[in-house]
mmCIF file of C-alpha atoms in Angstrom:
data_model
loop_
_atom_site.group_PDB
_atom_site.id
_atom_site.type_symbol
_atom_site.label_atom_id
_atom_site.label_comp_id
_atom_site.label_asym_id
_atom_site.label_seq_id
_atom_site.Cartn_x
_atom_site.Cartn_y
_atom_site.Cartn_z
ATOM 1 C CA UNK A 27 -7.388 7.284 -16.414
ATOM 2 C CA UNK A 28 -6.448 9.307 -13.655
ATOM 3 C CA UNK A 29 -5.724 7.765 -10.382
ATOM 4 C CA UNK A 30 -4.893 9.296 -6.942
ATOM 5 C CA UNK A 31 -1.627 7.717 -5.488
ATOM 6 C CA UNK A 32 -0.997 8.217 -1.674
ATOM 7 C CA UNK A 33 2.035 7.607 0.453
ATOM 8 C CA UNK A 34 2.565 7.218 3.645
ATOM 9 C CA UNK A 35 5.396 6.992 6.750
ATOM 10 C CA UNK A 36 8.781 6.584 5.260
ATOM 11 C CA UNK A 37 7.548 6.061 1.694
ATOM 12 C CA UNK A 38 6.018 9.551 1.713
ATOM 13 C CA UNK A 39 9.265 11.139 3.272
ATOM 14 C CA UNK A 40 11.292 9.565 0.433
ATOM 15 C CA UNK A 41 9.304 10.960 -2.195
ATOM 16 C CA UNK A 42 8.479 14.013 -0.712
ATOM 17 C CA UNK A 43 4.655 14.261 -1.155
ATOM 18 C CA UNK A 44 1.956 12.494 0.464
ATOM 19 C CA UNK A 45 -0.386 12.502 -2.740
ATOM 20 C CA UNK A 46 -0.380 12.963 -6.639
ATOM 21 C CA UNK A 47 -2.547 12.296 -9.230
ATOM 22 C CA UNK A 48 -1.076 10.676 -12.161
ATOM 23 C CA UNK A 49 -2.744 9.750 -15.897
ATOM 24 C CA UNK A 50 -2.009 6.159 -16.261
ATOM 25 C CA UNK A 51 -0.839 4.326 -19.081
ATOM 26 C CA UNK A 52 -3.352 1.535 -19.942
ATOM 27 C CA UNK A 53 -0.240 -0.976 -19.813
ATOM 28 C CA UNK A 54 0.048 -0.348 -15.985
ATOM 29 C CA UNK A 55 -2.471 -2.816 -14.551
ATOM 30 C CA UNK A 56 -0.973 -3.817 -11.070
ATOM 31 C CA UNK A 57 0.407 -1.927 -8.133
ATOM 32 C CA UNK A 58 3.835 -3.684 -9.021
ATOM 33 C CA UNK A 59 3.777 -2.029 -12.550
ATOM 34 C CA UNK A 60 2.584 1.194 -11.041
ATOM 35 C CA UNK A 61 5.206 0.998 -8.553
ATOM 36 C CA UNK A 62 7.971 0.459 -11.487
ATOM 37 C CA UNK A 63 6.173 3.146 -13.399
ATOM 38 C CA UNK A 64 6.256 5.700 -10.928
ATOM 39 C CA UNK A 65 10.045 4.826 -9.800
ATOM 40 C CA UNK A 66 10.991 6.705 -13.204
ATOM 41 C CA UNK A 67 9.214 9.773 -11.621
ATOM 42 C CA UNK A 68 12.365 11.150 -9.302
ATOM 43 C CA UNK A 69 15.129 9.579 -7.355
ATOM 44 C CA UNK A 70 12.949 9.828 -4.483
ATOM 45 C CA UNK A 71 10.032 7.849 -5.725
ATOM 46 C CA UNK A 72 13.222 5.369 -6.836
ATOM 47 C CA UNK A 73 14.412 5.321 -3.527
ATOM 48 C CA UNK A 74 10.836 4.668 -2.071
ATOM 49 C CA UNK A 75 9.575 2.090 -4.395
ATOM 50 C CA UNK A 76 12.506 -0.107 -5.601
ATOM 51 C CA UNK A 77 12.390 -2.357 -2.729
ATOM 52 C CA UNK A 78 8.948 -3.919 -2.985
ATOM 53 C CA UNK A 79 9.366 -6.321 -0.273
ATOM 54 C CA UNK A 80 9.275 -3.657 2.207
ATOM 55 C CA UNK A 81 6.261 -2.354 0.722
ATOM 56 C CA UNK A 82 2.336 -2.922 1.338
ATOM 57 C CA UNK A 83 -0.421 -1.680 -0.969
ATOM 58 C CA UNK A 84 -3.998 -0.791 -0.658
ATOM 59 C CA UNK A 85 -6.746 -0.249 -3.760
ATOM 60 C CA UNK A 86 -9.415 2.071 -2.793
ATOM 61 C CA UNK A 87 -8.658 1.779 0.860
ATOM 62 C CA UNK A 88 -8.791 -1.893 0.896
ATOM 63 C CA UNK A 89 -5.311 -3.625 1.665
ATOM 64 C CA UNK A 90 -4.477 -5.608 -1.885
ATOM 65 C CA UNK A 91 -1.645 -7.657 -3.149
ATOM 66 C CA UNK A 92 1.081 -5.992 -5.428
ATOM 67 C CA UNK A 93 -0.250 -8.268 -8.597
ATOM 68 C CA UNK A 94 -3.629 -7.333 -7.928
ATOM 69 C CA UNK A 95 -5.941 -5.262 -10.492
ATOM 70 C CA UNK A 96 -6.060 -1.715 -10.420
ATOM 71 C CA UNK A 97 -8.793 -1.669 -13.370
ATOM 72 C CA UNK A 98 -11.098 0.925 -12.329
ATOM 73 C CA UNK A 99 -9.610 2.138 -9.102
ATOM 74 C CA UNK A 100 -9.677 5.743 -7.946
ATOM 75 C CA UNK A 101 -7.010 5.252 -5.235
ATOM 76 C CA UNK A 102 -3.769 3.522 -4.734
ATOM 77 C CA UNK A 103 -1.699 3.678 -1.577
ATOM 78 C CA UNK A 104 1.853 2.560 -1.276
ATOM 79 C CA UNK A 105 3.174 2.107 2.503
ATOM 80 C CA UNK A 106 5.651 0.324 4.702
ATOM 81 C CA UNK A 107 3.949 -2.878 6.922
ATOM 82 C CA UNK A 108 1.633 -0.983 9.624
ATOM 83 C CA UNK A 109 3.021 -0.684 13.099
ATOM 84 C CA UNK A 110 -0.027 0.341 14.959
ATOM 85 C CA UNK A 111 -1.556 -0.644 18.244
ATOM 86 C CA UNK B 8 -22.911 -1.395 19.744
ATOM 87 C CA UNK B 9 -19.818 -0.655 17.582
ATOM 88 C CA UNK B 10 -17.965 2.415 18.479
ATOM 89 C CA UNK B 11 -14.594 3.327 16.617
ATOM 90 C CA UNK B 12 -12.690 6.545 16.968
ATOM 91 C CA UNK B 13 -9.234 7.879 15.588
ATOM 92 C CA UNK B 14 -8.407 11.126 17.475
ATOM 93 C CA UNK B 15 -5.484 13.175 18.636
ATOM 94 C CA UNK B 16 -6.499 14.177 21.951
ATOM 95 C CA UNK B 17 -6.294 11.848 25.114
ATOM 96 C CA UNK B 18 -9.104 9.861 26.288
ATOM 97 C CA UNK B 19 -10.677 8.695 29.351
ATOM 98 C CA UNK B 20 -10.896 4.822 30.332
ATOM 99 C CA UNK B 21 -14.151 5.640 32.308
ATOM 100 C CA UNK B 22 -15.754 7.653 29.454
ATOM 101 C CA UNK B 23 -14.661 4.825 26.805
ATOM 102 C CA UNK B 24 -16.194 2.225 28.855
ATOM 103 C CA UNK B 25 -19.368 3.992 30.086
ATOM 104 C CA UNK B 26 -21.368 2.954 26.676
ATOM 105 C CA UNK B 27 -20.335 -0.650 27.452
ATOM 106 C CA UNK B 28 -21.528 -0.808 30.822
ATOM 107 C CA UNK B 29 -24.726 0.200 29.944
ATOM 108 C CA UNK B 30 -25.458 -2.768 27.479
ATOM 109 C CA UNK B 31 -26.878 -4.962 30.434
ATOM 110 C CA UNK B 32 -23.791 -7.661 29.883
ATOM 111 C CA UNK B 33 -21.996 -9.289 32.870
ATOM 112 C CA UNK B 34 -18.113 -8.940 31.377
ATOM 113 C CA UNK B 35 -16.514 -5.968 30.037
ATOM 114 C CA UNK B 36 -12.695 -6.883 28.747
ATOM 115 C CA UNK B 37 -10.334 -4.119 27.741
ATOM 116 C CA UNK B 38 -6.935 -3.365 27.001
ATOM 117 C CA UNK B 39 -4.803 -0.175 26.776
ATOM 118 C CA UNK B 40 -1.596 0.165 25.080
ATOM 119 C CA UNK B 41 0.784 2.870 26.148
ATOM 120 C CA UNK B 42 4.095 4.607 24.951
ATOM 121 C CA UNK B 43 6.547 2.775 26.443
ATOM 122 C CA UNK B 44 9.177 4.407 28.450
ATOM 123 C CA UNK B 45 11.878 1.931 28.797
ATOM 124 C CA UNK B 46 14.276 2.637 25.734
ATOM 125 C CA UNK B 47 14.901 6.357 25.699
ATOM 126 C CA UNK B 48 12.033 7.141 23.176
ATOM 127 C CA UNK B 49 11.092 10.665 23.781
ATOM 128 C CA UNK B 50 8.271 10.931 21.378
ATOM 129 C CA UNK B 51 6.161 8.504 19.480
ATOM 130 C CA UNK B 52 4.331 10.058 16.616
ATOM 131 C CA UNK B 53 1.497 8.100 14.993
ATOM 132 C CA UNK B 54 0.676 8.757 11.417
ATOM 133 C CA UNK B 55 -2.507 6.917 9.620
ATOM 134 C CA UNK B 56 -4.438 6.521 6.377
ATOM 135 C CA UNK B 57 -7.691 8.741 7.030
ATOM 136 C CA UNK B 58 -10.867 7.109 5.874
ATOM 137 C CA UNK B 59 -9.334 3.732 5.791
ATOM 138 C CA UNK B 60 -8.204 3.700 9.014
ATOM 139 C CA UNK B 61 -11.899 3.949 10.405
ATOM 140 C CA UNK B 62 -13.247 1.325 8.138
ATOM 141 C CA UNK B 63 -10.641 -1.104 9.033
ATOM 142 C CA UNK B 64 -11.491 -0.491 12.480
ATOM 143 C CA UNK B 65 -15.050 -0.833 12.494
ATOM 144 C CA UNK B 66 -14.685 -4.065 10.441
ATOM 145 C CA UNK B 67 -12.689 -5.469 13.082
ATOM 146 C CA UNK B 68 -15.062 -4.193 15.734
ATOM 147 C CA UNK B 69 -18.024 -5.998 13.745
ATOM 148 C CA UNK B 70 -15.967 -9.297 13.220
ATOM 149 C CA UNK B 71 -15.501 -9.581 16.731
ATOM 150 C CA UNK B 72 -18.995 -8.644 17.700
ATOM 151 C CA UNK B 73 -20.426 -11.545 15.303
ATOM 152 C CA UNK B 74 -17.704 -13.827 16.281
ATOM 153 C CA UNK B 75 -17.979 -13.774 19.927
ATOM 154 C CA UNK B 76 -21.798 -12.605 20.151
ATOM 155 C CA UNK B 77 -20.758 -9.575 21.762
ATOM 156 C CA UNK B 78 -23.069 -6.901 23.252
ATOM 157 C CA UNK B 79 -20.522 -4.191 22.307
ATOM 158 C CA UNK B 80 -17.132 -3.324 21.105
ATOM 159 C CA UNK B 81 -15.408 -0.010 21.455
ATOM 160 C CA UNK B 82 -11.788 1.068 19.652
ATOM 161 C CA UNK B 83 -10.205 4.171 20.381
ATOM 162 C CA UNK B 84 -6.777 4.800 18.752
ATOM 163 C CA UNK B 85 -4.917 8.270 19.124
ATOM 164 C CA UNK B 86 -2.688 9.604 16.471
ATOM 165 C CA UNK B 87 0.013 12.511 16.205
ATOM 166 C CA UNK B 88 2.702 13.129 18.708
ATOM 167 C CA UNK B 89 2.674 11.197 21.913
ATOM 168 C CA UNK B 90 4.746 11.211 25.075
ATOM 169 C CA UNK B 91 6.137 8.559 27.291
ATOM 170 C CA UNK B 92 3.532 6.819 29.335
ATOM 171 C CA UNK B 93 0.594 8.191 27.314
ATOM 172 C CA UNK B 94 -2.250 6.003 26.229
ATOM 173 C CA UNK B 95 -2.119 5.000 22.367
ATOM 174 C CA UNK B 96 -5.094 2.603 22.003
ATOM 175 C CA UNK B 97 -7.864 1.310 23.893
ATOM 176 C CA UNK B 98 -10.198 -2.007 22.980
ATOM 177 C CA UNK B 99 -12.754 -3.007 24.914
ATOM 178 C CA UNK B 100 -15.479 -5.872 24.281
ATOM 179 C CA UNK B 101 -18.684 -6.469 26.396
ATOM 180 C CA UNK B 102 -20.558 -9.771 26.447
ATOM 181 C CA UNK B 103 -22.637 -11.607 28.599
ATOM 182 C CA UNK B 104 -19.875 -13.830 30.280
ATOM 183 C CA UNK B 105 -16.253 -13.362 30.577
ATOM 184 C CA UNK B 106 -14.905 -15.983 28.225
ATOM 185 C CA UNK B 107 -16.086 -13.928 25.215
ATOM 186 C CA UNK B 108 -15.005 -10.833 26.109
ATOM 187 C CA UNK B 109 -11.521 -11.630 26.974
ATOM 188 C CA UNK B 110 -11.095 -13.682 23.965
ATOM 189 C CA UNK B 111 -12.422 -10.871 21.582
ATOM 190 C CA UNK B 112 -10.679 -8.300 23.477
ATOM 191 C CA UNK B 113 -7.432 -10.158 22.430
ATOM 192 C CA UNK B 114 -8.506 -10.848 18.969
ATOM 193 C CA UNK B 115 -9.083 -6.803 18.797
ATOM 194 C CA UNK B 116 -5.782 -5.848 19.731
ATOM 195 C CA UNK B 117 -3.729 -8.694 18.066
ATOM 196 C CA UNK B 118 -5.890 -7.951 14.684
ATOM 197 C CA UNK B 119 -5.617 -4.110 14.956
ATOM 198 C CA UNK B 120 -1.515 -4.497 14.770
ATOM 199 C CA UNK B 121 -1.658 -5.984 11.361
ATOM 200 C CA UNK B 122 -4.798 -5.056 9.476
ATOM 201 C CA UNK B 123 -5.360 -1.273 10.617
ATOM 202 C CA UNK B 124 -3.322 1.290 8.347
ATOM 203 C CA UNK B 125 -1.249 3.012 11.426
ATOM 204 C CA UNK B 126 2.689 3.701 11.162
ATOM 205 C CA UNK B 127 4.748 4.511 14.389
ATOM 206 C CA UNK B 128 7.861 7.201 14.195
ATOM 207 C CA UNK B 129 10.201 7.420 17.297
ATOM 208 C CA UNK B 130 12.051 10.109 18.462
ATOM 209 C CA UNK B 131 14.977 9.735 20.605
ATOM 210 C CA UNK B 132 16.903 13.207 20.948
ATOM 211 C CA UNK B 133 17.923 14.521 17.442
ATOM 212 C CA UNK B 134 17.083 11.315 16.016
ATOM 213 C CA UNK B 135 14.211 9.874 14.340
ATOM 214 C CA UNK B 136 13.006 6.439 13.059
ATOM 215 C CA UNK B 137 10.192 4.786 11.742
ATOM 216 C CA UNK B 138 9.378 1.551 13.842
ATOM 217 C CA UNK B 139 9.695 -1.887 11.916
ATOM 218 C CA UNK B 140 6.902 -4.363 11.753
ATOM 219 C CA UNK B 141 7.558 -7.422 13.938
ATOM 220 C CA UNK B 142 6.875 -10.785 12.967
ATOM 221 C CA UNK B 143 5.507 -11.677 16.232
ATOM 222 C CA UNK B 144 2.854 -9.281 15.794
ATOM 223 C CA UNK B 145 1.988 -11.467 12.351
ATOM 224 C CA UNK B 146 2.174 -14.443 14.510
ATOM 225 C CA UNK B 147 -0.228 -13.119 16.907
ATOM 226 C CA UNK B 148 -2.989 -11.879 14.588
ATOM 227 C CA UNK B 149 -2.884 -15.120 12.214
ATOM 228 C CA UNK B 150 -3.722 -17.562 15.459
ATOM 229 C CA UNK B 151 -7.206 -15.843 15.057
ATOM 230 C CA UNK B 152 -7.600 -16.770 11.245
#
């Protein structure tokens, strides 16, 4: 399954990319597991995604829980808590 | 009438409210958020999640319109680099009477703060930092649930 991963704000800065496409192992079923899997990709990924208390997630452009299912998703985004307005 | 926009360019308050004034209601309440000028911040840069942002704003406006029987709701949010004193956001609600317009306006800005994917980065001199989310904003949004 190919999934588009998006990063915003300081998550994007630490990883050094705003977007990447990944082929996901079937065992990776939630954003929490996905973050752990992505953290192995580079020191930047690890720095961005190791403290999940500071991370929020959207699945297919809807806010989602870290333990939600990503089965069938096309796009998952990781970002800090939002600060608009 | 629901209108939402995410844009880099400045906006006119008159132009933003004009479509609401044409709806025949007796009340429009609006809120305008500015880049604060009180703590040495020179530039505030707003990043967002294209696609998700517009959908989130539209949903917020539709929820407010349904909850308060609004005639119309408008949300405009700017992105990109903004200087001290510049407008960041406008939310406005049009209703037959003032109470619904005022409550819906407060709802729109309180919920926007926690439910729309925007991030602010402050620049002070050579230093840049991402703005941290505030618990008070979560509390303000929570009181509408």
